[in-house]
Coordinates of C-alpha atoms in Angstrom, one line a residue:
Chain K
X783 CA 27.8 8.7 -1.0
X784 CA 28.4 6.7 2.0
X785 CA 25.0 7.5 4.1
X786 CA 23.3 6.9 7.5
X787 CA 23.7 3.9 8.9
X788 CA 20.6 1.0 8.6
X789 CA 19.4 -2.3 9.2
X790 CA 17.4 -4.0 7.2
X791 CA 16.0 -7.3 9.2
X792 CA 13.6 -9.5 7.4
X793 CA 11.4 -11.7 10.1
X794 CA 10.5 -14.6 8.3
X795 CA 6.6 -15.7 7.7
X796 CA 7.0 -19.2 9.9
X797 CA 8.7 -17.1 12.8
X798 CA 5.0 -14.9 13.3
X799 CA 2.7 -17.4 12.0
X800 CA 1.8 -20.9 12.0
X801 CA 1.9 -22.4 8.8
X802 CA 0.0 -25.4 9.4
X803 CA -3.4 -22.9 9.9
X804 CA -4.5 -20.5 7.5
X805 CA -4.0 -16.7 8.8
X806 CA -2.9 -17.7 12.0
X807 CA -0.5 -14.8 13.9
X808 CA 1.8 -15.9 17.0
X809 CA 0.9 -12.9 19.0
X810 CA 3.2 -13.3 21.8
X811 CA 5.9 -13.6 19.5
X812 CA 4.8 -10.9 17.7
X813 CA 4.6 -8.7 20.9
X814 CA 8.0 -9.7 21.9
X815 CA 9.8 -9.0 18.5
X816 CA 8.3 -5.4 18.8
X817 CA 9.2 -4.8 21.5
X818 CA 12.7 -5.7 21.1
X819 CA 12.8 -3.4 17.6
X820 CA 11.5 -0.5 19.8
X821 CA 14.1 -1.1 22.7
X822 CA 17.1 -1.1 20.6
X823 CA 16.3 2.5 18.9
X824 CA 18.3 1.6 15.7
X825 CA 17.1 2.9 12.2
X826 CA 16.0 -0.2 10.4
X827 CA 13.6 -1.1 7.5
X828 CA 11.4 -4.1 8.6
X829 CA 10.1 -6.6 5.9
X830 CA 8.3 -9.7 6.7
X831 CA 7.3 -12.7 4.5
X832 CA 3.7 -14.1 3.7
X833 CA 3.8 -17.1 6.5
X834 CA 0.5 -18.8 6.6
X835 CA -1.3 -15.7 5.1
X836 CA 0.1 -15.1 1.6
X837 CA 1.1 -18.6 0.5
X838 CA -1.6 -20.8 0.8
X839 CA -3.5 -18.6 -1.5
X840 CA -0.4 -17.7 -3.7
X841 CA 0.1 -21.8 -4.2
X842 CA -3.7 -22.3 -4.5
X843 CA -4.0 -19.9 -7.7
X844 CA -0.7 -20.1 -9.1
X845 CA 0.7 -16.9 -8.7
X846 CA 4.1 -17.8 -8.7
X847 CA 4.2 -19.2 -12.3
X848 CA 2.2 -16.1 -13.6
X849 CA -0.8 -15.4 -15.9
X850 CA -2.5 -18.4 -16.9
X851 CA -6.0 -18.8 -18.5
X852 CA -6.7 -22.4 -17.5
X853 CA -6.5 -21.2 -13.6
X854 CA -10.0 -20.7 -13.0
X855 CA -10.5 -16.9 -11.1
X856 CA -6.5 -16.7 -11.0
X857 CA -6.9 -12.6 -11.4
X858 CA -9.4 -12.6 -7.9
X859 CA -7.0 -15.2 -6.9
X860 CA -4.0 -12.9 -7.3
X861 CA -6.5 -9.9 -5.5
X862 CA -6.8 -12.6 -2.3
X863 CA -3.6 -13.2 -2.0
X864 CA -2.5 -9.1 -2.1
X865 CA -5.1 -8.9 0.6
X866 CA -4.0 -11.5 2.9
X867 CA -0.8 -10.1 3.0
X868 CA -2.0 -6.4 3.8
X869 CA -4.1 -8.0 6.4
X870 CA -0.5 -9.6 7.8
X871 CA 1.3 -6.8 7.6
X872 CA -1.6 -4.7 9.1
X873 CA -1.3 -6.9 12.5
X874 CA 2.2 -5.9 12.6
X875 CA 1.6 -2.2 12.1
X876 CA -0.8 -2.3 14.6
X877 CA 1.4 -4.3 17.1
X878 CA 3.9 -1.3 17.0
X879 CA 1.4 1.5 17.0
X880 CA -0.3 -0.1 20.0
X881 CA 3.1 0.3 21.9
X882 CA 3.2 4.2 19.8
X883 CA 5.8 3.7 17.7
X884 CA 5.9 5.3 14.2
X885 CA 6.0 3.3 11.3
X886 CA 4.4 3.0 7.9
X887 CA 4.1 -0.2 5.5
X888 CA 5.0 0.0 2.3
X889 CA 2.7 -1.9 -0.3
X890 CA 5.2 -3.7 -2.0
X891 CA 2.8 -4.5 -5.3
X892 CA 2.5 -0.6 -5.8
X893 CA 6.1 0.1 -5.1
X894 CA 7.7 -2.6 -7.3
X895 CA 7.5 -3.7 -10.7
X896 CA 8.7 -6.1 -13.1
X897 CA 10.3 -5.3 -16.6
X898 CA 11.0 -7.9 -19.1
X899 CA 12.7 -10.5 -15.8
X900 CA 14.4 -7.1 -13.9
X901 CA 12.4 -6.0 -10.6
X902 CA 12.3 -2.0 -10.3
X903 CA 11.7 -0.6 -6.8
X904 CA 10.1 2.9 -8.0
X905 CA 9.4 4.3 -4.1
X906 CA 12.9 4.2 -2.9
X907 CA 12.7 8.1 -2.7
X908 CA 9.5 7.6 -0.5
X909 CA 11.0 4.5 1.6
X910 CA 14.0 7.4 2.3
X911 CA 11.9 10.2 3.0
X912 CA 10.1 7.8 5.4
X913 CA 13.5 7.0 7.0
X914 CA 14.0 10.7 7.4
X915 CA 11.2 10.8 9.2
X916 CA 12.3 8.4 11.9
X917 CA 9.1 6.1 10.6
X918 CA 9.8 2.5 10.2
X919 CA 9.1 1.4 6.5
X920 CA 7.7 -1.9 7.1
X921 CA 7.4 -3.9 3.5
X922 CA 6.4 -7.8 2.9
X923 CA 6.3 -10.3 0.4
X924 CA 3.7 -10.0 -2.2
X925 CA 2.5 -10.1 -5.9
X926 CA 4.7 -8.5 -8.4
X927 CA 3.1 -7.4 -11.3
X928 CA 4.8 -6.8 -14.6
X929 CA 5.0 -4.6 -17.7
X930 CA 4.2 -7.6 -19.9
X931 CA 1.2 -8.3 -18.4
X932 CA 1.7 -10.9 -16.6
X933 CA 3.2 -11.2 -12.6
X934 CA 4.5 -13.3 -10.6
X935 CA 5.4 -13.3 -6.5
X936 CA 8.0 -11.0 -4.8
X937 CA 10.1 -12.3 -2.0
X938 CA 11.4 -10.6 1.1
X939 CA 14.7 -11.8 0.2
X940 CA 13.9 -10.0 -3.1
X941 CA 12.8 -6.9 -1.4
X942 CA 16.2 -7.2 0.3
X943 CA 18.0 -7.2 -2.6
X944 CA 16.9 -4.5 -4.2
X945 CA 17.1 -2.1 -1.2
X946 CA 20.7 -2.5 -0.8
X947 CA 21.3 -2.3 -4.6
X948 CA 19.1 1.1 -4.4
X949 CA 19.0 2.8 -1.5
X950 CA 20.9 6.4 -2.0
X951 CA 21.3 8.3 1.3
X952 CA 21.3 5.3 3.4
X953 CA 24.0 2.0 3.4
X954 CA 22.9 -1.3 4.9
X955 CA 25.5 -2.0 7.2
X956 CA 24.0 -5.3 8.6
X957 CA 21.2 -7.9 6.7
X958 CA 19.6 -9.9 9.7
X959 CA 17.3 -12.8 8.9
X960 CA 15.3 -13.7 11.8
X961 CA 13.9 -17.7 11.7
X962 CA 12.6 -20.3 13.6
X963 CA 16.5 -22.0 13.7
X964 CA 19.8 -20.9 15.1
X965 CA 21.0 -20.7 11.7
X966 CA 23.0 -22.9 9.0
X967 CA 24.0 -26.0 10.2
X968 CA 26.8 -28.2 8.6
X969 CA 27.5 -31.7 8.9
X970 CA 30.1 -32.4 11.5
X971 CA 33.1 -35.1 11.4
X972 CA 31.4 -38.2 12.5
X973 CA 28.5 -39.2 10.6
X974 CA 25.2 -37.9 9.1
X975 CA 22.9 -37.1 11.7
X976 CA 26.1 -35.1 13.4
X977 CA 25.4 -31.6 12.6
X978 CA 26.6 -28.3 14.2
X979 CA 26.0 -24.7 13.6
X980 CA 28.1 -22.9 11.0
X981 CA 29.2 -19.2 13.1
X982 CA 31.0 -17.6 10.8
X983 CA 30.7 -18.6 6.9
X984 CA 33.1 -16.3 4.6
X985 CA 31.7 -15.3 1.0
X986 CA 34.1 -17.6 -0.8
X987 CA 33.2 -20.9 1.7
X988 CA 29.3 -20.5 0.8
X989 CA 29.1 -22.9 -1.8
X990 CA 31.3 -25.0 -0.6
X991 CA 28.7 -25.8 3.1
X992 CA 28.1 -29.5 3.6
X993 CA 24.8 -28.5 4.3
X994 CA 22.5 -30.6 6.7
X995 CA 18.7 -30.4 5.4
X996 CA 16.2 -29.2 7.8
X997 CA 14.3 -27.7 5.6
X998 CA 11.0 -28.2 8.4
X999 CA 12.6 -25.4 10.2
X1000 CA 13.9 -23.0 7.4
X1001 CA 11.3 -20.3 6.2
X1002 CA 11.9 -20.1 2.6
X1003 CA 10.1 -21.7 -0.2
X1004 CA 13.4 -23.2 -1.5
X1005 CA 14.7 -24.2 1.9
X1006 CA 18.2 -23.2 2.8
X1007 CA 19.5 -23.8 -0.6
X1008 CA 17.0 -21.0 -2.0
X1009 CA 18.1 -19.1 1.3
X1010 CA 21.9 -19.2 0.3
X1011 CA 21.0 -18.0 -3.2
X1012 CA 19.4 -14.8 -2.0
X1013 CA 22.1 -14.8 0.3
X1014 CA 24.4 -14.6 -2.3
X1015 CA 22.8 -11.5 -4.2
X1016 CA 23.1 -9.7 -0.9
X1017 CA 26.9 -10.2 -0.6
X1018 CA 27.6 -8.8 -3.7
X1019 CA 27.4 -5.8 -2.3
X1020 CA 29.9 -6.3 0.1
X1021 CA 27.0 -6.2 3.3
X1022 CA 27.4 -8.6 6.3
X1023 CA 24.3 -10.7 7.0
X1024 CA 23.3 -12.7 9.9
X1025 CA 20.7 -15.4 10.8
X1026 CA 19.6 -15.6 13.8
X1027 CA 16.8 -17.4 15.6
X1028 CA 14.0 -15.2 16.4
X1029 CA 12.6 -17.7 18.5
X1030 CA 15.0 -17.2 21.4
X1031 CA 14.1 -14.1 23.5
X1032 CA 16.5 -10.9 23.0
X1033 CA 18.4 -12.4 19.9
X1034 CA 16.7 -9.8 18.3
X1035 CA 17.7 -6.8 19.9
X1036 CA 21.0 -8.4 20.3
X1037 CA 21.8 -8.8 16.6
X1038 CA 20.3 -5.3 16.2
X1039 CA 22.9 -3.7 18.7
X1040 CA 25.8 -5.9 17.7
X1041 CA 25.9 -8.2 20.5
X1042 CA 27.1 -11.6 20.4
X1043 CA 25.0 -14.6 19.5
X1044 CA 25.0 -17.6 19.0
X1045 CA 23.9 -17.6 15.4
X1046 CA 25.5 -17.9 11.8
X1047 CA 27.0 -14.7 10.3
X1048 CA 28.1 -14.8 6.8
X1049 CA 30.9 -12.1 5.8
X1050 CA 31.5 -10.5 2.4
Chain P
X147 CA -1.7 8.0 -28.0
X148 CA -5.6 7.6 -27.9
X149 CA -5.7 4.9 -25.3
X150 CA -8.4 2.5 -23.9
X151 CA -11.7 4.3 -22.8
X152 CA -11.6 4.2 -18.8
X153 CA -13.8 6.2 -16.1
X154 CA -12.6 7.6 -12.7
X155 CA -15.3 7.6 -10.1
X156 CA -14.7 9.4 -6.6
X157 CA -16.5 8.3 -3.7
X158 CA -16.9 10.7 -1.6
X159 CA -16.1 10.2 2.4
X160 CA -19.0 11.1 3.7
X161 CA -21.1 9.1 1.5
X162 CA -19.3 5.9 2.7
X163 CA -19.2 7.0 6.2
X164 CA -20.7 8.6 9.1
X165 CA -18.6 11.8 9.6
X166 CA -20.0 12.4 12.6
X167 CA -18.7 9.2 14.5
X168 CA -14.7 8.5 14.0
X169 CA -14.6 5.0 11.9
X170 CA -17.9 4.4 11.0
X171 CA -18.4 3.1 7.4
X172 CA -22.2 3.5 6.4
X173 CA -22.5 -0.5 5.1
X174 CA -25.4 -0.9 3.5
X175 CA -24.5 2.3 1.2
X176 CA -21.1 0.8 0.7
X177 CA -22.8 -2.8 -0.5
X178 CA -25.1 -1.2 -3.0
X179 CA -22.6 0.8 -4.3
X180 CA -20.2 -2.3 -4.9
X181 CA -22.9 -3.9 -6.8
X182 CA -23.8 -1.0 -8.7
X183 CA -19.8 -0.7 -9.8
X184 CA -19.9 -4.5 -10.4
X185 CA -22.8 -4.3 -12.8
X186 CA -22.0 -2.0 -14.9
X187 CA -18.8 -4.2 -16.5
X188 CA -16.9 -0.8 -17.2
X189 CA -13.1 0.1 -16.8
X190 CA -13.0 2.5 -14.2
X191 CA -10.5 3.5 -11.9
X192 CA -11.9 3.6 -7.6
X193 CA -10.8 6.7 -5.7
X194 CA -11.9 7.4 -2.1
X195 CA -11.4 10.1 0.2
X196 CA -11.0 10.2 4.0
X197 CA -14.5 10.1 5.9
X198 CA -14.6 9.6 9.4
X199 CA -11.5 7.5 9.3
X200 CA -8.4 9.9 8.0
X201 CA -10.5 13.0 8.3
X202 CA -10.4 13.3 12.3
X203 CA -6.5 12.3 12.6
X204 CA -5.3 13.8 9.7
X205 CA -6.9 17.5 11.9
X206 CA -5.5 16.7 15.4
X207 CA -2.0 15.8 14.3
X208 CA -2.1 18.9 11.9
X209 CA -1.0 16.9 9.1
X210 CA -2.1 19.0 6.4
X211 CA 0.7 21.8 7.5
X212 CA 3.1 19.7 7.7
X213 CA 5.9 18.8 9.8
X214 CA 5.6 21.1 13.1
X215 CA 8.1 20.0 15.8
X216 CA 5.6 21.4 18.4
X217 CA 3.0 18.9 17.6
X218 CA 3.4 16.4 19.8
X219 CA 3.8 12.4 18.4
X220 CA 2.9 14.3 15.4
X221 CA 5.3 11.6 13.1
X222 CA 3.1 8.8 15.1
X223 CA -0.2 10.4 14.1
X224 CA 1.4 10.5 10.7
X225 CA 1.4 6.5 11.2
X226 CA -2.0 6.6 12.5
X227 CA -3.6 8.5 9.9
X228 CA -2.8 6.2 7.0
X229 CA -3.3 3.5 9.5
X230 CA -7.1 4.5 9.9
X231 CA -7.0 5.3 5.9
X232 CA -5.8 1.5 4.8
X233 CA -8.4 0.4 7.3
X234 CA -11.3 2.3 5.5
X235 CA -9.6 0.9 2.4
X236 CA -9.4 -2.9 3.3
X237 CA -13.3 -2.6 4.3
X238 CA -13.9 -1.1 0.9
X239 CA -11.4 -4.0 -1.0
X240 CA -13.6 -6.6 0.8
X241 CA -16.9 -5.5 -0.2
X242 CA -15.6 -6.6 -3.5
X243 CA -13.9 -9.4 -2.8
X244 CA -16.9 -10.8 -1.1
X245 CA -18.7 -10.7 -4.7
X246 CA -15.9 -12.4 -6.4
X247 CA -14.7 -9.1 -8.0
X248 CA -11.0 -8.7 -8.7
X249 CA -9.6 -5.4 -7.2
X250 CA -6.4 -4.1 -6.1
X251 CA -5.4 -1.3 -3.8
X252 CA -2.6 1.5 -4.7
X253 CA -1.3 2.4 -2.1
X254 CA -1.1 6.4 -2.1
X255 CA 1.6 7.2 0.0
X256 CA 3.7 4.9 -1.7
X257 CA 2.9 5.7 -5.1
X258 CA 3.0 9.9 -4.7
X259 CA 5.7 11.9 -3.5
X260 CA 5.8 15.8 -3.4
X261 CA 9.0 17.2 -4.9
X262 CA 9.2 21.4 -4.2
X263 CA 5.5 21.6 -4.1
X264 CA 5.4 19.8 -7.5
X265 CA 3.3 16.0 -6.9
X266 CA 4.4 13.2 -8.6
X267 CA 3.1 9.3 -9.1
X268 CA 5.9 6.8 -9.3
X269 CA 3.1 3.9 -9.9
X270 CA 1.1 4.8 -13.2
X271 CA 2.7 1.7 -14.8
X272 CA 1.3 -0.3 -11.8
X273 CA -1.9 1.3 -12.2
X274 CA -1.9 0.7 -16.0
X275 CA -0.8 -2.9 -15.1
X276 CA -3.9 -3.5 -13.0
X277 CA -6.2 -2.5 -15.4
X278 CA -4.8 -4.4 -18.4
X279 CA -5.3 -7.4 -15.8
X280 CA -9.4 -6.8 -15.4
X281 CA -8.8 -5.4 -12.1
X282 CA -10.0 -2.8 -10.6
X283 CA -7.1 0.0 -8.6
X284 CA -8.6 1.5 -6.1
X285 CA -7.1 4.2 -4.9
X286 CA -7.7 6.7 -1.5
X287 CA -6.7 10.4 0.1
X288 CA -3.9 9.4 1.9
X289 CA -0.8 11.1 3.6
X290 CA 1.7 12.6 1.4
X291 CA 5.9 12.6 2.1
X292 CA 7.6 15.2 0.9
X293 CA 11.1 14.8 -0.7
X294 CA 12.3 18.1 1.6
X295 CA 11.3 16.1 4.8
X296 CA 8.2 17.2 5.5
X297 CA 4.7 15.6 4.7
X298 CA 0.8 17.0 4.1
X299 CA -2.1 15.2 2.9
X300 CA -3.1 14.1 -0.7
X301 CA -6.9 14.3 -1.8
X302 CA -9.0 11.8 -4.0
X303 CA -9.5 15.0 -6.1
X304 CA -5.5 15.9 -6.0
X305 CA -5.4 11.8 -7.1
X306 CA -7.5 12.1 -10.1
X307 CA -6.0 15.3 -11.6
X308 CA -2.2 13.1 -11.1
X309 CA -4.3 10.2 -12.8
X310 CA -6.2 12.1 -15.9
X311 CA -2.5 13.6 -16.5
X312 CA -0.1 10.7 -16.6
X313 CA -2.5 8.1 -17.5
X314 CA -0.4 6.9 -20.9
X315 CA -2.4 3.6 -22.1
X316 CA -5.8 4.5 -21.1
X317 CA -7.6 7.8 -21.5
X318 CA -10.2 9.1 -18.9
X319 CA -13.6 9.5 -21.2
X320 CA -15.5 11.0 -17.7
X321 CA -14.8 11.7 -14.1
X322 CA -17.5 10.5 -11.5
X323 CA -18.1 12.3 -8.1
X324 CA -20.3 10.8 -5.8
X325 CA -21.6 12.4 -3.2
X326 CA -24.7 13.0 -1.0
X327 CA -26.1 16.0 -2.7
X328 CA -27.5 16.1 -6.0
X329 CA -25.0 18.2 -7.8
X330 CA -24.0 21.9 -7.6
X331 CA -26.8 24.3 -6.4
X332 CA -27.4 27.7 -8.2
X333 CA -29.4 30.5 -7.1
X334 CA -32.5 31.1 -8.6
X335 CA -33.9 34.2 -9.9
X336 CA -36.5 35.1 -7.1
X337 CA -34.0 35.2 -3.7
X338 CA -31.9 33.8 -2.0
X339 CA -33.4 30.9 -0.1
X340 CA -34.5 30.2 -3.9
X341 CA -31.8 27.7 -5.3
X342 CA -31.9 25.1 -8.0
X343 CA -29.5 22.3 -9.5
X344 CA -27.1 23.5 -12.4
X345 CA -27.7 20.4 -15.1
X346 CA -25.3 21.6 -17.6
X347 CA -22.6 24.1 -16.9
X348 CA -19.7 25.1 -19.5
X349 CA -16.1 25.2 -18.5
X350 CA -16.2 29.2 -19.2
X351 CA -19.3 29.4 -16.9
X352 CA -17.3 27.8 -13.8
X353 CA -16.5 31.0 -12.4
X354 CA -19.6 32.9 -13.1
X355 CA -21.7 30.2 -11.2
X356 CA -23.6 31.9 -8.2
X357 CA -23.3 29.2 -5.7
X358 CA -25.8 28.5 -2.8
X359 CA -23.9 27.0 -0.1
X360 CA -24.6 23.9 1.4
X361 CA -21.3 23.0 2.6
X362 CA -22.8 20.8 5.2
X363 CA -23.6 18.5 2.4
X364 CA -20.9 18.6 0.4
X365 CA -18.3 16.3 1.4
X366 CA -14.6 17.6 0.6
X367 CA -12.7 20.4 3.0
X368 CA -12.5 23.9 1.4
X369 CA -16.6 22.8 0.9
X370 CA -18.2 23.4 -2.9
X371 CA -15.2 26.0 -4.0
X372 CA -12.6 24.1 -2.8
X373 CA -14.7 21.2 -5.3
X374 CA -14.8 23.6 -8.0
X375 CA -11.0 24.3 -7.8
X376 CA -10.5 20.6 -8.2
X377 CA -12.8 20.7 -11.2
X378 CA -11.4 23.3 -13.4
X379 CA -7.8 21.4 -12.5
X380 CA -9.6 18.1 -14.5
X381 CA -11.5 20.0 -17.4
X382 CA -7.5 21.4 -18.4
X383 CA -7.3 17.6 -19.6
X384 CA -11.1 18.4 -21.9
X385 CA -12.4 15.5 -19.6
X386 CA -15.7 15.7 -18.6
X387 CA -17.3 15.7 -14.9
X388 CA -20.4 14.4 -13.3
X389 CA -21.2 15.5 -9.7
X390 CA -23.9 12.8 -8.6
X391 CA -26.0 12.0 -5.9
X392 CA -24.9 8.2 -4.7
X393 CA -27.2 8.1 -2.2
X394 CA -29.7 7.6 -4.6
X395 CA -30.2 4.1 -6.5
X396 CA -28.7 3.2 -9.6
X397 CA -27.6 6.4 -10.1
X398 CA -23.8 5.6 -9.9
X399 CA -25.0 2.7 -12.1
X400 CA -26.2 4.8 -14.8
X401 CA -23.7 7.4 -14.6
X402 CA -21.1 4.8 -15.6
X403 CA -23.4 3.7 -18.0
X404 CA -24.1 6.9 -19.4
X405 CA -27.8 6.8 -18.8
X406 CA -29.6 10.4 -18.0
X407 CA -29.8 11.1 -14.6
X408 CA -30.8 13.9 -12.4
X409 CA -27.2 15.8 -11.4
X410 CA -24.6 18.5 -12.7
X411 CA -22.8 17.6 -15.5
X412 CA -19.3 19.9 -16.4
X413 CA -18.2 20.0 -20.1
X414 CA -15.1 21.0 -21.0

């Protein structure tokens, strides 16, 4: 089936937040973002990272690395962080029902789970259905718990994965990853500290970037390396993705309607 | 399989809340009743219904009938029903976060779809998951999508009949509702204005029962049949019910205890 159109743009946690203060929300940015999503009037899922709300507490109790005894209140530990991150994505549900748009979040912890190292979406029906709808399914990064009894921390990248693997009546025909940087940037011809931004990266060249850390300004635990892995797992199914930097006003709505930017996109 | 003994308690809405003024959550009732939950050290499952925070949205955008293209912004009150819902729900999760207890919400309307007026939950392994952790789902009436495009409203009492019949691991030894009457009122022999509590009432006596009315009291739409309806739904499953006042102290407390207390009590 080859389905409706759909974005799916991820805004990364350091884009809405500042990570340097606990549960801190860049309003204006915020306000600007939505407003952008609401002018371009394309059908998209929104997902947004945890930023300063869901990793502090995520690192503090360990969450990523799972059930562990010796972490002292890791189970109310793993409770906090869920509910930081409903708090974040609240703000941003809010944001666009303030300006009376329709959308609805999607808990990720009660719409994903984990079986023996595979992630299951089990609400794809439900993020459809709210698609249908002309709703905006909003989802986030959040715990993941598993059928072992253990769990463990889903990405937005991850969430992005398993959409375009799963999705039925709807094809992704464009991945957007909105940061605080105008994308990848390579190292140039002279020396070291000449860099310039990669525009157009094909599949095959991805491993191949002479990459130029600046890991301060890229979003993902993992830095741009962890960002080109996920990256990676997108491509395979043969979905263009671009990164573009959210920052700059009307990139956004731009990337959303096709327009050119200057940004990096990355071609299956 | 025999499973793990487990209780679902019900709060009702208009225990927690003030039906009478939209978004009002009754705190000091809410507090007491974390406590009392806390206490008791028992497996249970948390449902809540709607109060004065889905209750008054849910009515004006006719959500309940479904999708009506003459309802105006009726997909945004959509949004702004489970909006108020998740509110009422993060005020409840803090309560227990605030004593250090680990809970988790679930989501509703990402973990229940209705499939040609069939409802399913995608999330029992979620659910299950939770409670193997020592943490408390907590669950709430929520809005319901519909695989056909359309959408209605799902009960705490449509939750717990989905719960008691896919729960695999755990098995529901009682169903607690709480709300701000006693328990189910029966005439008495002299006349009408004459009314006392039912204690004990058989599955087989359900229908026989000649109810007083005091639907101003009792808390779910469709008043104390529509709360009867419910309860021969659950007693299908042999589980048996306790209506309880939980306005009154400790009696939520020793209803999860099993401690004799003054309400109606529905065997199977």
């Amino acid at each position: 089936m080859v389905g409706q159109k759909l974005y799916i743009l991820k805004l990364g946690g350091s884009l809405l937040t500042d990570k340097q203060k606990p549960e801190s929300i860049r309003y204006e940015i915020l306000t600007r973002i939505t407003q952008e999503i609401i002018n371009t009037k394309e059908k998209l899922i929104l997902i947004h990272g945890g930023g300063s709300f869901g990793h502090p507490l995520a690192k503090k109790y360990k969450i990523f690395d799972g059930l562990d005894r010796k972490v002292v209140d890791q189970t109310l530990g793993l409770s906090r962080t869920h509910y930081a991150m409903n708090k974040f994505n609240s703000l941003i549900i809010k944001s666009f029902l303030d300006n009376n748009f329709p959308v609805l979040p999607i808990q990720t912890s009660s719409s994903f789970i984990q079986d023996s190292r595979q992630t299951f979406s089990q609400a794809i029906n439900i993020i459809e259905a709210t698609l249908d709808l002309d709703i905006m399914p909003i989802l986030y990064g959040d715990i993941l718990l598993s059928m072992d009894g253990s769990f463990s921390i889903i990405s937005g990248d991850q969430i992005i994965f398993l959409l375009c693997r799963d999705l039925k009546n709807y094809k992704v025909s464009k991945v957007i990853f909105a940061m605080d940087v105008d994308g990848i940037y390579i190292k140039g011809k002279k020396n070291e500290k000449d860099h310039k931004l990669a525009e157009i990266i094909h599949k095959k060249e991805l491993n191949d970037l002479e990459l130029v850390k600046m890991d301060r300004k890229i979003d993902v635990t993992g830095g741009i390396e962890g960002k080109i892995k996920a990256i990676e797992t997108i491509l395979e199914f043969e979905i263009p993705i671009q990164l573009i930097n959210g920052l700059k006003e009307g990139y956004i709505y731009n990337s959303l309607k096709n327009y050119s930017i200057n940004c990096t996109t990355i071609l299956p």
